[in-house]
JSON list of C-alpha atoms in Angstrom, two decimals:
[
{"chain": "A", "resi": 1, "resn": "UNK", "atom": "CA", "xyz": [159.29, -2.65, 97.10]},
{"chain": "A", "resi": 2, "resn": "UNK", "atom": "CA", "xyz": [160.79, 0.71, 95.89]},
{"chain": "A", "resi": 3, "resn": "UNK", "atom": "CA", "xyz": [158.96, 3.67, 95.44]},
{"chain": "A", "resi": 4, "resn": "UNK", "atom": "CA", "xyz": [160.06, 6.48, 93.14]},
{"chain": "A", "resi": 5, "resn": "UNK", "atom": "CA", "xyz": [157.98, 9.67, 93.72]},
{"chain": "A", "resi": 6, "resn": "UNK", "atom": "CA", "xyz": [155.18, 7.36, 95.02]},
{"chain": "A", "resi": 7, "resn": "UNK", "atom": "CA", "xyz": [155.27, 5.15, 91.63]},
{"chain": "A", "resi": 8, "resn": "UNK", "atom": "CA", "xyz": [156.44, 1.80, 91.59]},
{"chain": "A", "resi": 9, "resn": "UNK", "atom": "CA", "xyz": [158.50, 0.63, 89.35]},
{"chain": "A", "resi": 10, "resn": "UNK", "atom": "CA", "xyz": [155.97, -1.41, 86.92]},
{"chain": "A", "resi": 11, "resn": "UNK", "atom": "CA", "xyz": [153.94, 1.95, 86.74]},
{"chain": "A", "resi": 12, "resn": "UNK", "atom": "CA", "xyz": [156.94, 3.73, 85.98]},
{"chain": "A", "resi": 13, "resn": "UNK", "atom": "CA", "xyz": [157.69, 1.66, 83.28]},
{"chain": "A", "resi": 14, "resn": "UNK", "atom": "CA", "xyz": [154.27, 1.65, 81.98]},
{"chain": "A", "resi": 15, "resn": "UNK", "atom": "CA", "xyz": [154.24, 5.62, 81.62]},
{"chain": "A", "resi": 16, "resn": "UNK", "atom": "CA", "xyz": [157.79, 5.48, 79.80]},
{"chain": "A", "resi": 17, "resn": "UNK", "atom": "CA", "xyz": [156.74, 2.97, 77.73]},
{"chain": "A", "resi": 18, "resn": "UNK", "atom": "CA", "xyz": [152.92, 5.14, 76.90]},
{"chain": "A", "resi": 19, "resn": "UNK", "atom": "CA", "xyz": [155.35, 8.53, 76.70]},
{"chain": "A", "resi": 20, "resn": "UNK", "atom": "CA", "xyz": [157.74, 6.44, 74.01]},
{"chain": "A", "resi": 21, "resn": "UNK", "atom": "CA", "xyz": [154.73, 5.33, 71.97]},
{"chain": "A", "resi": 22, "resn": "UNK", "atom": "CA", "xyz": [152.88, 8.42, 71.69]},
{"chain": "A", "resi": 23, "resn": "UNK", "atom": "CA", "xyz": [156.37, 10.63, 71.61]},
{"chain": "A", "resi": 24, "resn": "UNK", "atom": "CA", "xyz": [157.64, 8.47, 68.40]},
{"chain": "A", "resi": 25, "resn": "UNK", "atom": "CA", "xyz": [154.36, 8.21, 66.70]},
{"chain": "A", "resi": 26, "resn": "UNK", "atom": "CA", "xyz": [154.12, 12.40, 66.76]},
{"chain": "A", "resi": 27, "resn": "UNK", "atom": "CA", "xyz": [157.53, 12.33, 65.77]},
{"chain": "A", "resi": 28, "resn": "UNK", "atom": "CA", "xyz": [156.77, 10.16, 62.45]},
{"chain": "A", "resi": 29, "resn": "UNK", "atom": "CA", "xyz": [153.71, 12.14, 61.86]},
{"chain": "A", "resi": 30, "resn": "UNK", "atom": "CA", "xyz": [155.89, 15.15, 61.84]},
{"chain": "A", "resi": 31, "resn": "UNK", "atom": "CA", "xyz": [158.65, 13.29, 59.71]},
{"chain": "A", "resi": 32, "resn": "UNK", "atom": "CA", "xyz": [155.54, 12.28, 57.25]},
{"chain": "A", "resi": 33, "resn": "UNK", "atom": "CA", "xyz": [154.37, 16.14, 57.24]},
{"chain": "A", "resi": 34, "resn": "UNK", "atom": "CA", "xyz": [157.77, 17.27, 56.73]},
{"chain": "A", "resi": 35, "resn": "UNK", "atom": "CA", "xyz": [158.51, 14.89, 54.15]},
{"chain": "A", "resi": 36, "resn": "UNK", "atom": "CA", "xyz": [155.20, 15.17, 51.93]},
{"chain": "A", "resi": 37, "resn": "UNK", "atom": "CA", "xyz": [155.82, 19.18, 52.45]},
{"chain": "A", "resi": 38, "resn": "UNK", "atom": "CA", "xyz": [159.61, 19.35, 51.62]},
{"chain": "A", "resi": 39, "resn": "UNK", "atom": "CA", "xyz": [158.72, 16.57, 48.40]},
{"chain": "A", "resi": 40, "resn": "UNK", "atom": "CA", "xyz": [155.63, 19.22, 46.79]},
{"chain": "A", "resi": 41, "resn": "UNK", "atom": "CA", "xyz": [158.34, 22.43, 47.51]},
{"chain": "A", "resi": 42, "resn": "UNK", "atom": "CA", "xyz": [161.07, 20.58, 45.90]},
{"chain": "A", "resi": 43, "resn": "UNK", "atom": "CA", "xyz": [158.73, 19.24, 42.74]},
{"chain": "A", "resi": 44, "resn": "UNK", "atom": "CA", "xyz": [157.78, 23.21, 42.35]},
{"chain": "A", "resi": 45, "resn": "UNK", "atom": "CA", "xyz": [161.23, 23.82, 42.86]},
{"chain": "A", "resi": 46, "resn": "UNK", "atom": "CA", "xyz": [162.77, 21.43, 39.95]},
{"chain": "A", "resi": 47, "resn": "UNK", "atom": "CA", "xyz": [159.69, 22.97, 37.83]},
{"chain": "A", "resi": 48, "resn": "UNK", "atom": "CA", "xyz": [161.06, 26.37, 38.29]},
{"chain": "A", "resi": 49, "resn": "UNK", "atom": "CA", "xyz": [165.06, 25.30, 37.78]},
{"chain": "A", "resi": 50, "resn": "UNK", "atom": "CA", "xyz": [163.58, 23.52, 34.64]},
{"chain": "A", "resi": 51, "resn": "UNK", "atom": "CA", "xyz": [161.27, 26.91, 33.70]},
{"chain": "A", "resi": 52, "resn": "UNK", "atom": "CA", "xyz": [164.24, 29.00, 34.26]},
{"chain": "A", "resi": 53, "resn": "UNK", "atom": "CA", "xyz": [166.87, 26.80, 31.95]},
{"chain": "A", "resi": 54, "resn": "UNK", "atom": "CA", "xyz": [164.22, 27.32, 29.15]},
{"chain": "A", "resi": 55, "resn": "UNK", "atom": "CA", "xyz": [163.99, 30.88, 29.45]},
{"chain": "A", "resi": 56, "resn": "UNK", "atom": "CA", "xyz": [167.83, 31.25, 29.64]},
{"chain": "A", "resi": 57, "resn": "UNK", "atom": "CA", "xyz": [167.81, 29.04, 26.38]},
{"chain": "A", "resi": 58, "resn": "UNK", "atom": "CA", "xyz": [165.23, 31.41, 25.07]},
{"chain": "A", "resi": 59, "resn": "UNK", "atom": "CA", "xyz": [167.21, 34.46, 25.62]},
{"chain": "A", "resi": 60, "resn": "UNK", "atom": "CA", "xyz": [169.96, 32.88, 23.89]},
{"chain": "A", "resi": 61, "resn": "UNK", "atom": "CA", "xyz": [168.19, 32.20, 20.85]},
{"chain": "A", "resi": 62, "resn": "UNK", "atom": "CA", "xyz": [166.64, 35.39, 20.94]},
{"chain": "A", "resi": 63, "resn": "UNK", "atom": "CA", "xyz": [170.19, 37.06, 21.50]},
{"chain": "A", "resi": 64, "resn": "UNK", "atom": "CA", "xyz": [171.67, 34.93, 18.52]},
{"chain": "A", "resi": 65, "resn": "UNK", "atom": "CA", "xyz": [168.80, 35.84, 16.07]},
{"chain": "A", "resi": 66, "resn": "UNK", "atom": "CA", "xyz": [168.84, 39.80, 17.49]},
{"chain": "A", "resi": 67, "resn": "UNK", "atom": "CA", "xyz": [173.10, 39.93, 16.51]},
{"chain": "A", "resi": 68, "resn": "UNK", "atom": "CA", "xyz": [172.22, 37.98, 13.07]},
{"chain": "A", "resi": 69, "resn": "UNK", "atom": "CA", "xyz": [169.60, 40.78, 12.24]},
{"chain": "A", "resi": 70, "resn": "UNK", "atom": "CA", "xyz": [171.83, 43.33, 13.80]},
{"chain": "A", "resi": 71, "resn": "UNK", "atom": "CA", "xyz": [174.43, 42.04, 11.62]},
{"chain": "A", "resi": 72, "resn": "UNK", "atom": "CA", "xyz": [172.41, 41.81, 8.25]},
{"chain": "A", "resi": 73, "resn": "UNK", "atom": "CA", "xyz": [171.02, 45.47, 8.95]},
{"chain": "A", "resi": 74, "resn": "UNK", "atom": "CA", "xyz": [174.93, 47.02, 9.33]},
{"chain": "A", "resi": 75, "resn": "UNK", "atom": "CA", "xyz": [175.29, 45.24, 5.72]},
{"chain": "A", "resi": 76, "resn": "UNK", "atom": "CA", "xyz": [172.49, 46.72, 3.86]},
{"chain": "A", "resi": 77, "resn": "UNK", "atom": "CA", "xyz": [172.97, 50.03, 5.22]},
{"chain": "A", "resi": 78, "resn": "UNK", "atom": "CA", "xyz": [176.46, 50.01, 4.22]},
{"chain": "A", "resi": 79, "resn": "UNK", "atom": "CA", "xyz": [175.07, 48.78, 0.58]},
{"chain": "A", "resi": 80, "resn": "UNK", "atom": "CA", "xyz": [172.29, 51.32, 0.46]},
{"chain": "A", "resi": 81, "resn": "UNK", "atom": "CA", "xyz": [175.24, 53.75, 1.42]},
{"chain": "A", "resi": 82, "resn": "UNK", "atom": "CA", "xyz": [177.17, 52.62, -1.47]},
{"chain": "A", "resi": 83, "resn": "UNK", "atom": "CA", "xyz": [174.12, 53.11, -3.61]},
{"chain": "A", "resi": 84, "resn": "UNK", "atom": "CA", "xyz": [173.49, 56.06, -2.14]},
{"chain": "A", "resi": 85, "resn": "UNK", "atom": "CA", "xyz": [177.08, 57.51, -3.51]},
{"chain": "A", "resi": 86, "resn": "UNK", "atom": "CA", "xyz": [177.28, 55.94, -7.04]},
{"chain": "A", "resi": 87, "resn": "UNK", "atom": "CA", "xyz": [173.24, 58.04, -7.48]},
{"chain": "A", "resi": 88, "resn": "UNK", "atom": "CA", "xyz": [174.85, 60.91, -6.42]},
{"chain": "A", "resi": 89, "resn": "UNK", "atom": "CA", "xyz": [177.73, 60.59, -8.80]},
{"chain": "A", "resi": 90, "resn": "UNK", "atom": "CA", "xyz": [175.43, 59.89, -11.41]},
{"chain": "A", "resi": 91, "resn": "UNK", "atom": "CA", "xyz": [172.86, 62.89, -10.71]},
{"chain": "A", "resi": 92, "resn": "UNK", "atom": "CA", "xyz": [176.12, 64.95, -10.99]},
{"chain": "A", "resi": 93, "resn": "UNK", "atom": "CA", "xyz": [177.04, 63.51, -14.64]},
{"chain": "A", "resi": 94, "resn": "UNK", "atom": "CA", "xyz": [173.53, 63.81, -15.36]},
{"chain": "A", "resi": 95, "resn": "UNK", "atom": "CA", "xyz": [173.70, 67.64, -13.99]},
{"chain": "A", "resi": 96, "resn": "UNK", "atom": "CA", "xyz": [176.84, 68.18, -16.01]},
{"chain": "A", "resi": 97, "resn": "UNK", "atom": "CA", "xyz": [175.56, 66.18, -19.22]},
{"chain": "A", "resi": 98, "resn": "UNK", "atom": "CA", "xyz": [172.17, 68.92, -19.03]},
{"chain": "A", "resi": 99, "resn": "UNK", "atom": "CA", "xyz": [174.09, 71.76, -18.91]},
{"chain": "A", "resi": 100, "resn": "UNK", "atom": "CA", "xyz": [176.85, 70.80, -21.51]},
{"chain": "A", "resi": 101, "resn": "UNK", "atom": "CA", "xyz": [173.65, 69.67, -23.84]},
{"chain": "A", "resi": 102, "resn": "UNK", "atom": "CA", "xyz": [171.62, 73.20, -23.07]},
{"chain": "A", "resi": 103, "resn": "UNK", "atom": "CA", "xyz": [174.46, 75.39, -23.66]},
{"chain": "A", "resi": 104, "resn": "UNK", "atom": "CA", "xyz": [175.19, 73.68, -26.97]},
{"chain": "A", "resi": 105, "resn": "UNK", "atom": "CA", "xyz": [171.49, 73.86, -27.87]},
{"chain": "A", "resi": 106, "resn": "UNK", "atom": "CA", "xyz": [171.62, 78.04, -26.67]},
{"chain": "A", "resi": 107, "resn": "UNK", "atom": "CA", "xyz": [174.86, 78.49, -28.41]},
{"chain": "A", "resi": 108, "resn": "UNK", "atom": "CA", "xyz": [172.77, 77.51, -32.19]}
]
């Protein structure tokens, strides 16, 4: 009978066969680790992408409703501005209207 490194051939094939078994059962323990790892990171993960798409939608909203006030605050300061001028025009009529009424009342 042959001899390989003082093994026969049956006991050669016995250790390959005990090496295969123990070598692909660590190797789907490792798959199984990997997988139930990689599967919580990538629910955490899709939490986040959905987290950030909700913040970005946020910001938008919050953007939209800043330019609306910005917006509505450029009008009424243009209106108070407006205001603003027709109360001056009308304390200088009033001004004018005093003076023309006290120099007619000194001039009696």
């Amino acid at each position: 009978m042959h001899h390989i490194m003082g093994y026969s051939w049956d006991e050669i094939m016995a250790m390959v066969t005990i090496f295969a078994t123990v070598g692909g059962g660590l190797i789907w323990l490792l798959h199984l680790a990997i997988k139930s790892g990689t599967e919580g990171i990538s629910n955490k993960l899709s939490q986040l992408i959905n987290q950030v798409d909700s913040l970005n939608h946020m910001m938008s909203l919050i953007e939209s409703t800043a330019n609306r006030t910005t917006r509505r605050v450029d009008t009424l300061e243009d209106r108070f501005e407006e205001h603003e001028g027709n109360a001056k025009v009308r304390n200088q009529r009033i001004t004018a209207l005093e003076k023309e009424i006290f120099r007619y009342e000194n001039s009696k």
